Short mmCIF file of C-alpha atoms in Angstrom, two decimals:
data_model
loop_
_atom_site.label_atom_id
_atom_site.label_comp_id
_atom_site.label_asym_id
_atom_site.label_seq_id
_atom_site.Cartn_x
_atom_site.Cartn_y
_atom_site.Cartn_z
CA UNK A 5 -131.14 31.60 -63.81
CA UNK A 6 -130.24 27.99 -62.42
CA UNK A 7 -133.56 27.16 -64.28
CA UNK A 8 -132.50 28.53 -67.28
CA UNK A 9 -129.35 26.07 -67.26
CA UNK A 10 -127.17 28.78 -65.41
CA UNK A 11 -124.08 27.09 -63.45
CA UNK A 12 -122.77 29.02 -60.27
CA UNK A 13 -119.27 28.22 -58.95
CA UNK A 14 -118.66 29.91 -54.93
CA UNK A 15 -115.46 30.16 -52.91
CA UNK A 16 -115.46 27.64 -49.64
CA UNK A 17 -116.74 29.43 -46.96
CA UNK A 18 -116.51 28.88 -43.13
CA UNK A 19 -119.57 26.75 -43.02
CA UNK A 20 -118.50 24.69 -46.53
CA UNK A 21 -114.91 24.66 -44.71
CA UNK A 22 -116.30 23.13 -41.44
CA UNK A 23 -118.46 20.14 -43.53
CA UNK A 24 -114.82 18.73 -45.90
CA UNK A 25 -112.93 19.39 -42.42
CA UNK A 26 -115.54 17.04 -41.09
CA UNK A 27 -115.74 15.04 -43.86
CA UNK A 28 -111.92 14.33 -43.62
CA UNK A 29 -112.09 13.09 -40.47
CA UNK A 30 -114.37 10.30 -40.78
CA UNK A 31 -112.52 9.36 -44.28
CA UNK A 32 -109.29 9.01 -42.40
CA UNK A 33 -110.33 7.66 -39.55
CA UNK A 34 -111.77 4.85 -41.63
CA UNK A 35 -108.27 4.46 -43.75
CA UNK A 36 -106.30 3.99 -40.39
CA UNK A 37 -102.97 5.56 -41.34
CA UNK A 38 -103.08 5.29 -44.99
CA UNK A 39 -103.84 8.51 -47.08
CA UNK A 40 -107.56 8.81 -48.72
CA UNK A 41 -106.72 9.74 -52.08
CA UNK A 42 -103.42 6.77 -52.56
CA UNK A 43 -105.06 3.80 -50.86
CA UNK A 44 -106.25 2.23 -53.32
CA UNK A 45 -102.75 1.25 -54.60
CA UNK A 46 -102.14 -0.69 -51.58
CA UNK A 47 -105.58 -1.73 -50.75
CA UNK A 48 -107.29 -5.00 -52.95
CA UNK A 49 -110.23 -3.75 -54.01
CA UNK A 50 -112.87 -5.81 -51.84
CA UNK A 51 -111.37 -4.53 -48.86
CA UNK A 52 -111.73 -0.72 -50.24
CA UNK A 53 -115.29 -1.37 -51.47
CA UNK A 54 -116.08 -2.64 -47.65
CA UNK A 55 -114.38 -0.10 -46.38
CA UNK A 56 -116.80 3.01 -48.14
CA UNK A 57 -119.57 0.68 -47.63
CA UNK A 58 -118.97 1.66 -43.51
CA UNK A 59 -118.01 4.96 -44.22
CA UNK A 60 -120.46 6.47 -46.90
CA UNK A 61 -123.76 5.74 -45.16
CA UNK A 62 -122.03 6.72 -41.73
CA UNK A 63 -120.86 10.35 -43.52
CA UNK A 64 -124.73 10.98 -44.88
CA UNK A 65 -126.98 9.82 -41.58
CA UNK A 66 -124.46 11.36 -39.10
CA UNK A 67 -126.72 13.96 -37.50
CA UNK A 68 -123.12 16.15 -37.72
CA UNK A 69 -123.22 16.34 -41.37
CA UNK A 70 -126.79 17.88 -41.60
CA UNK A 71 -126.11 20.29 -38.75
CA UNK A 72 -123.47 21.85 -40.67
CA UNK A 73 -125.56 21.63 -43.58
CA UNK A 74 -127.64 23.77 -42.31
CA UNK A 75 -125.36 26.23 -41.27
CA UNK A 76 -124.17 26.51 -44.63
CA UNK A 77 -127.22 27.10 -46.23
CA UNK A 78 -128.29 29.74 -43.26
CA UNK A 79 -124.31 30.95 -44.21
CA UNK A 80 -125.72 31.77 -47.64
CA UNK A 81 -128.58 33.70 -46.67
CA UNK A 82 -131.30 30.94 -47.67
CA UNK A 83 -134.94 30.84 -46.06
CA UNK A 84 -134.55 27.88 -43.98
CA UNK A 85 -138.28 27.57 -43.33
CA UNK A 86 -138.80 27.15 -47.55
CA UNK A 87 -135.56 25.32 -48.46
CA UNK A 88 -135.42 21.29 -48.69
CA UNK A 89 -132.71 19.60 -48.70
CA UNK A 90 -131.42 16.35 -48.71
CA UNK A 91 -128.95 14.47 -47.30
CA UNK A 92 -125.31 15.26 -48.08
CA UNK A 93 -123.36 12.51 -49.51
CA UNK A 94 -119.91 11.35 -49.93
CA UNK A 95 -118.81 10.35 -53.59
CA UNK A 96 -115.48 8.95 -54.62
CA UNK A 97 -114.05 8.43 -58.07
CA UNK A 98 -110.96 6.26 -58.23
CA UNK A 99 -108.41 6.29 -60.35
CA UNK A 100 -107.73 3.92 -63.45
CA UNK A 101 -111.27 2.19 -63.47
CA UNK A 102 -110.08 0.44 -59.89
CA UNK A 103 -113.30 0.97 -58.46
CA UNK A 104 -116.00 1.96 -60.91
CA UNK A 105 -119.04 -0.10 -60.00
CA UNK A 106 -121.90 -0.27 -56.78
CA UNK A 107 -120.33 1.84 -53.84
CA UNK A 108 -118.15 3.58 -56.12
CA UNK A 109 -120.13 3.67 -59.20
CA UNK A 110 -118.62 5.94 -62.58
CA UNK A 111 -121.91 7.46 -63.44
CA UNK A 112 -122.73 7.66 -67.20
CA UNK A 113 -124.12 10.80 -68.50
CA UNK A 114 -127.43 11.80 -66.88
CA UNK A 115 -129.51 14.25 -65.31
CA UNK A 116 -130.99 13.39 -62.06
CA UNK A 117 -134.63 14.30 -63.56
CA UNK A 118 -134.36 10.64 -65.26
CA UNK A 119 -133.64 9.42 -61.53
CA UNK A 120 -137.20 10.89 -60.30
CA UNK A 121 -135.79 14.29 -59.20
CA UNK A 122 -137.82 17.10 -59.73
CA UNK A 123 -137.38 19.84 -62.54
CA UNK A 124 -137.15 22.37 -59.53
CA UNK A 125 -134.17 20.69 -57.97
CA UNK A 126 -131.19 22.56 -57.57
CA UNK A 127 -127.67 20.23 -57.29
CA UNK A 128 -124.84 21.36 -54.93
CA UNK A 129 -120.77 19.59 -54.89
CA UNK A 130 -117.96 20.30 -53.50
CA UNK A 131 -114.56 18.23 -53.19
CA UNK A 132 -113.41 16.96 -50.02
CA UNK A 133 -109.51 17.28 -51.50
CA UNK A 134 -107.64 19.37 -53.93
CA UNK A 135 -109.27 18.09 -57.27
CA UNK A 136 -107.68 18.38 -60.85
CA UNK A 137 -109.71 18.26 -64.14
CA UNK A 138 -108.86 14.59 -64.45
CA UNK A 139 -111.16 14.16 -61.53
CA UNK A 140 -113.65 16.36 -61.40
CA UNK A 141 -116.87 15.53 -62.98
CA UNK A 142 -118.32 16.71 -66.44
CA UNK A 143 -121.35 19.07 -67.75
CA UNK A 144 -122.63 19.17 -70.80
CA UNK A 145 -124.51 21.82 -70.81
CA UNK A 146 -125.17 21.63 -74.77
CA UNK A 147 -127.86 19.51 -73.79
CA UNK A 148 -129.27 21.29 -71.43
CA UNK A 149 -132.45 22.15 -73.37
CA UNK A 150 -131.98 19.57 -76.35
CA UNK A 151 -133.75 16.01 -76.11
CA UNK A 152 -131.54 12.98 -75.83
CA UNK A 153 -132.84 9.34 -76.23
CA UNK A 154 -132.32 7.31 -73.44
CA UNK A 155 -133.75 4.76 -70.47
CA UNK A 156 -135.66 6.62 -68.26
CA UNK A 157 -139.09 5.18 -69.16
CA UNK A 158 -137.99 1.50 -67.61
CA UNK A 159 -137.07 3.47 -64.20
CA UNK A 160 -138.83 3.83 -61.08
CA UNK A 161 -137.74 5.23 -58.22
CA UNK A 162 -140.02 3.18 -55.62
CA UNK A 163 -138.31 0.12 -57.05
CA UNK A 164 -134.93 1.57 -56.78
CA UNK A 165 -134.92 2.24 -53.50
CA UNK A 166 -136.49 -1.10 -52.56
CA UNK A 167 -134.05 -3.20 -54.71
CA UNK A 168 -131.03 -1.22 -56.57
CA UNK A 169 -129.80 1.56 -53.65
CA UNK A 170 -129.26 -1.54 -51.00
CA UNK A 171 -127.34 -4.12 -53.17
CA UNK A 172 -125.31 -1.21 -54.38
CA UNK A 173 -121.84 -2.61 -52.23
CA UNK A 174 -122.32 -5.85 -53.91
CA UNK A 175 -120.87 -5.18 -57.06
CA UNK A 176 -117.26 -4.35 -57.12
CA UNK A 177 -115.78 -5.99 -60.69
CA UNK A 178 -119.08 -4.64 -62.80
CA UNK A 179 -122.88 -2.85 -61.87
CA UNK A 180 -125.76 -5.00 -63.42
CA UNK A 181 -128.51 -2.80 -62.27
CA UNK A 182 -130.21 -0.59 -64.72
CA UNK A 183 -129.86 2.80 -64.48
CA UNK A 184 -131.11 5.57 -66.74
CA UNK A 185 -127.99 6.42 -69.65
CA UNK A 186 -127.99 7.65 -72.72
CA UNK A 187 -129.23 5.59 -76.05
CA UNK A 188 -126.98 7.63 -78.89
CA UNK A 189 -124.17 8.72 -79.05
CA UNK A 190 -123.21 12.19 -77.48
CA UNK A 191 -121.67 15.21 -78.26
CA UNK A 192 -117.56 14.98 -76.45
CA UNK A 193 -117.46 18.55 -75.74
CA UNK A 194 -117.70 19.00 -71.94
CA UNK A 195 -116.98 21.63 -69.36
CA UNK A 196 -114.95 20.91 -66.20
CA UNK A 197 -114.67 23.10 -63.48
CA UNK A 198 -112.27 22.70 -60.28
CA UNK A 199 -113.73 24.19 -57.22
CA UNK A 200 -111.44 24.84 -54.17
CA UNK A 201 -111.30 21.98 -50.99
CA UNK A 202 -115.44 23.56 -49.77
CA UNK A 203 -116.35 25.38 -53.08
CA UNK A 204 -119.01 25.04 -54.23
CA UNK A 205 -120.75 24.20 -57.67
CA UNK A 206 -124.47 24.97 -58.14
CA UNK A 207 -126.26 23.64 -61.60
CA UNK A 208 -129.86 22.26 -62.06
CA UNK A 209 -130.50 18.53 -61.77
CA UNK A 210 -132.25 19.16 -65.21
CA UNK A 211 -128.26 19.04 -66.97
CA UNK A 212 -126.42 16.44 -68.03
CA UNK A 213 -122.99 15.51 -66.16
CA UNK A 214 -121.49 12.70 -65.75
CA UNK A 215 -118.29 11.20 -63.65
CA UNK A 216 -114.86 11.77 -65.61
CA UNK A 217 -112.77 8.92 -66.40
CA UNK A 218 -110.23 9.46 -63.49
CA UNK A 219 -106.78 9.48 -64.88
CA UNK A 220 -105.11 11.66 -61.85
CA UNK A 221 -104.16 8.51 -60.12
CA UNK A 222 -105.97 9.55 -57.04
CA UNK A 223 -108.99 9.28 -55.45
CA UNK A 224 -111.22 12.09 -55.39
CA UNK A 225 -113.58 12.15 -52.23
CA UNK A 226 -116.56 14.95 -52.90
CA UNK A 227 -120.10 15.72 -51.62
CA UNK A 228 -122.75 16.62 -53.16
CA UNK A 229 -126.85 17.57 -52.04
CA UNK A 230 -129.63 18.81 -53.47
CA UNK A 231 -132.10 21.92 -52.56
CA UNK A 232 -135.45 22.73 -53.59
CA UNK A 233 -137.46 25.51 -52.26
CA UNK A 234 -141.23 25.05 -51.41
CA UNK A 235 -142.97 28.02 -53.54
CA UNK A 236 -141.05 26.31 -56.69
CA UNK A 237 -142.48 22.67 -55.90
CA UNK A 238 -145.95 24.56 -55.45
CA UNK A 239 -145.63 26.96 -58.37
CA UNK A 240 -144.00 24.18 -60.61
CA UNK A 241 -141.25 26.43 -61.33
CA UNK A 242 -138.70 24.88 -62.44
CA UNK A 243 -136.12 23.75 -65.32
CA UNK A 244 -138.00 22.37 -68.65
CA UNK A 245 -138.47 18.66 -69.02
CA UNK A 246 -136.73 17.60 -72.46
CA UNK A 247 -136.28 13.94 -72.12
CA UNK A 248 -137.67 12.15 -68.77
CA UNK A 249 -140.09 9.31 -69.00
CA UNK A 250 -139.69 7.76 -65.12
CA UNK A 251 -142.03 7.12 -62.34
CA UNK A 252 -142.14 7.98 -59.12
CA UNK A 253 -140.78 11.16 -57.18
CA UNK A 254 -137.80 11.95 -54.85
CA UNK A 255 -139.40 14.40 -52.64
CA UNK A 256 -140.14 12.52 -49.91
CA UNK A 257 -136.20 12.29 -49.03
CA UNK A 258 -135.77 16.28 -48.58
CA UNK A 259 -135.72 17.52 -45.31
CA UNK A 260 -136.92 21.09 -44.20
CA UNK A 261 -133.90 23.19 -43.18
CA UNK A 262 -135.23 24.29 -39.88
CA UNK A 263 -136.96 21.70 -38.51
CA UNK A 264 -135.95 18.75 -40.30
CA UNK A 265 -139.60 17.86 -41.33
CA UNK A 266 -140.45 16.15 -44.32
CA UNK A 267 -142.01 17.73 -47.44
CA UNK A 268 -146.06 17.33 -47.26
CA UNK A 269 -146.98 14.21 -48.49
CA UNK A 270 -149.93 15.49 -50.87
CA UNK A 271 -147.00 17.22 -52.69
CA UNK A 272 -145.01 14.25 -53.28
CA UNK A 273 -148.48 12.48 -54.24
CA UNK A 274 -148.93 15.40 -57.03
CA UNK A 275 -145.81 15.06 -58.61
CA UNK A 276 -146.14 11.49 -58.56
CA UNK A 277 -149.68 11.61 -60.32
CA UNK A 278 -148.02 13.62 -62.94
CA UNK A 279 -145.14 11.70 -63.54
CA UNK A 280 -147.57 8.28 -63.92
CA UNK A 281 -149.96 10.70 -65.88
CA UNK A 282 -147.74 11.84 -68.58
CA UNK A 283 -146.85 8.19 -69.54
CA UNK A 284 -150.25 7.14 -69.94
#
């Protein structure tokens, strides 16, 4: 159904519960007093950019956050020996264009396919905080299975994570790098939906969504991961490909859910023969 451009919204549950409560604590740990979601009116913006530069990358490697991961997903009743994941992340969106760019970047409308995901990939997020629909982020799910011209074909992921990913706390006032968007204009209807503090939103990385302008005047802290299971990377089940012209492949960053091994390398190779195969 997710394949089909289905979108599944869950209640937290204890596991979901346990990764925000964890979540919180490194976020206000790392804001020493002030709250999370109102800092940024008393912080200059430099200081809040360095300040998720420490706390972002400390949230996704801490060995914490994928432990609970994992209990989530064995929560949900998911074959832990076939599901990939990988690591969760921390996302903010401030308010009034504050902080839009690198660490804290607004992202355009996309689907993750143009970033080198694979059509099989399955997108989780949840908010840390309450959220409002000024906040949240945005589907279009009109597009889900119609074409949309856009920048994919100058991407590669190999050169992304080389170059773009590490610079990305560098640019605080405007974001140079190029990243796939959209080339015409688009459609402004959009759906917004407001999950609970640890509910959950499931959609394939095949849709577009993008970031909403934040008008809430707070900032929203959410995390989001990705899933794929193995007999869909084999089988090549997955969501359709309407649009997506990059290179590369982002397999190689999932994670087995048991053992934490790494999804076999001739798989990644495959997909990354195709992907070089159907631009030639």
């Amino acid at each position: 159904m997710i394949f089909k451009g289905d979108v599944f919204l869950y209640s937290a549950t204890p596991a979901s519960t346990k990764l925000i409560e964890f979540a919180r604590e490194l976020i206000e740990e790392a804001f020493e007093g002030r709250d999370p979601r109102t800092a940024q009116h008393e912080m200059p913006v430099e200081e809040f950019a360095a300040l998720l530069a420490d706390l972002k990358p400390r949230f996704i490697h801490h060995p914490t956050s994928k432990k609970i991961l994992v209990a989530l997903m064995d929560e949900l009743g998911m074959a832990l020996d076939k599901t990939y994941f990988d690591v969760p992340r921390l996302r903010t969106s401030t308010a009034d264009h504050y902080l839009d760019s690198g660490i804290s970047y607004a992202y355009h409308a996309h689907r993750d396919c143009w970033y080198a995901a694979p059509f099989c990939q399955v997108n989780w997020w949840m908010p840390v905080y309450e959220v409002v629909p000024e906040n949240v982020f945005a589907l279009h799910p009109q597009y889900f299975d119609r074409p949309i011209r856009n920048g994919s074909g100058r991407y590669d992921y190999a050169e992304w994570t080389a170059v773009g990913r590490p610079t990305a706390a560098q640019h605080i006032y405007s974001d140079s790098r190029d990243q796939p968007k959209p080339e015409e204009a688009l459609d402004p209807d959009e759906l917004r939906l407001v999950p609970e503090p640890g509910g959950m939103l499931l959609f394939s990385g095949a849709h577009l969504h993008s970031t909403v302008a934040n008008t809430s005047g707070t900032t929203r802290f959410s995390i989001d991961f990705r899933t794929v299971h193995i007999d869909d990377v084999r089988s090549r089940a997955a969501a359709p490909n309407v649009d997506a012209a990059c290179r590369g492949t982002t397999l190689r960053d999932f994670y087995r859910a048991d053992d934490l091994t790494r999804i076999p390398e001739e798989l990644a190779a495959e997909y990354e023969a195709e992907a070089l195969a159907t631009l030639t």
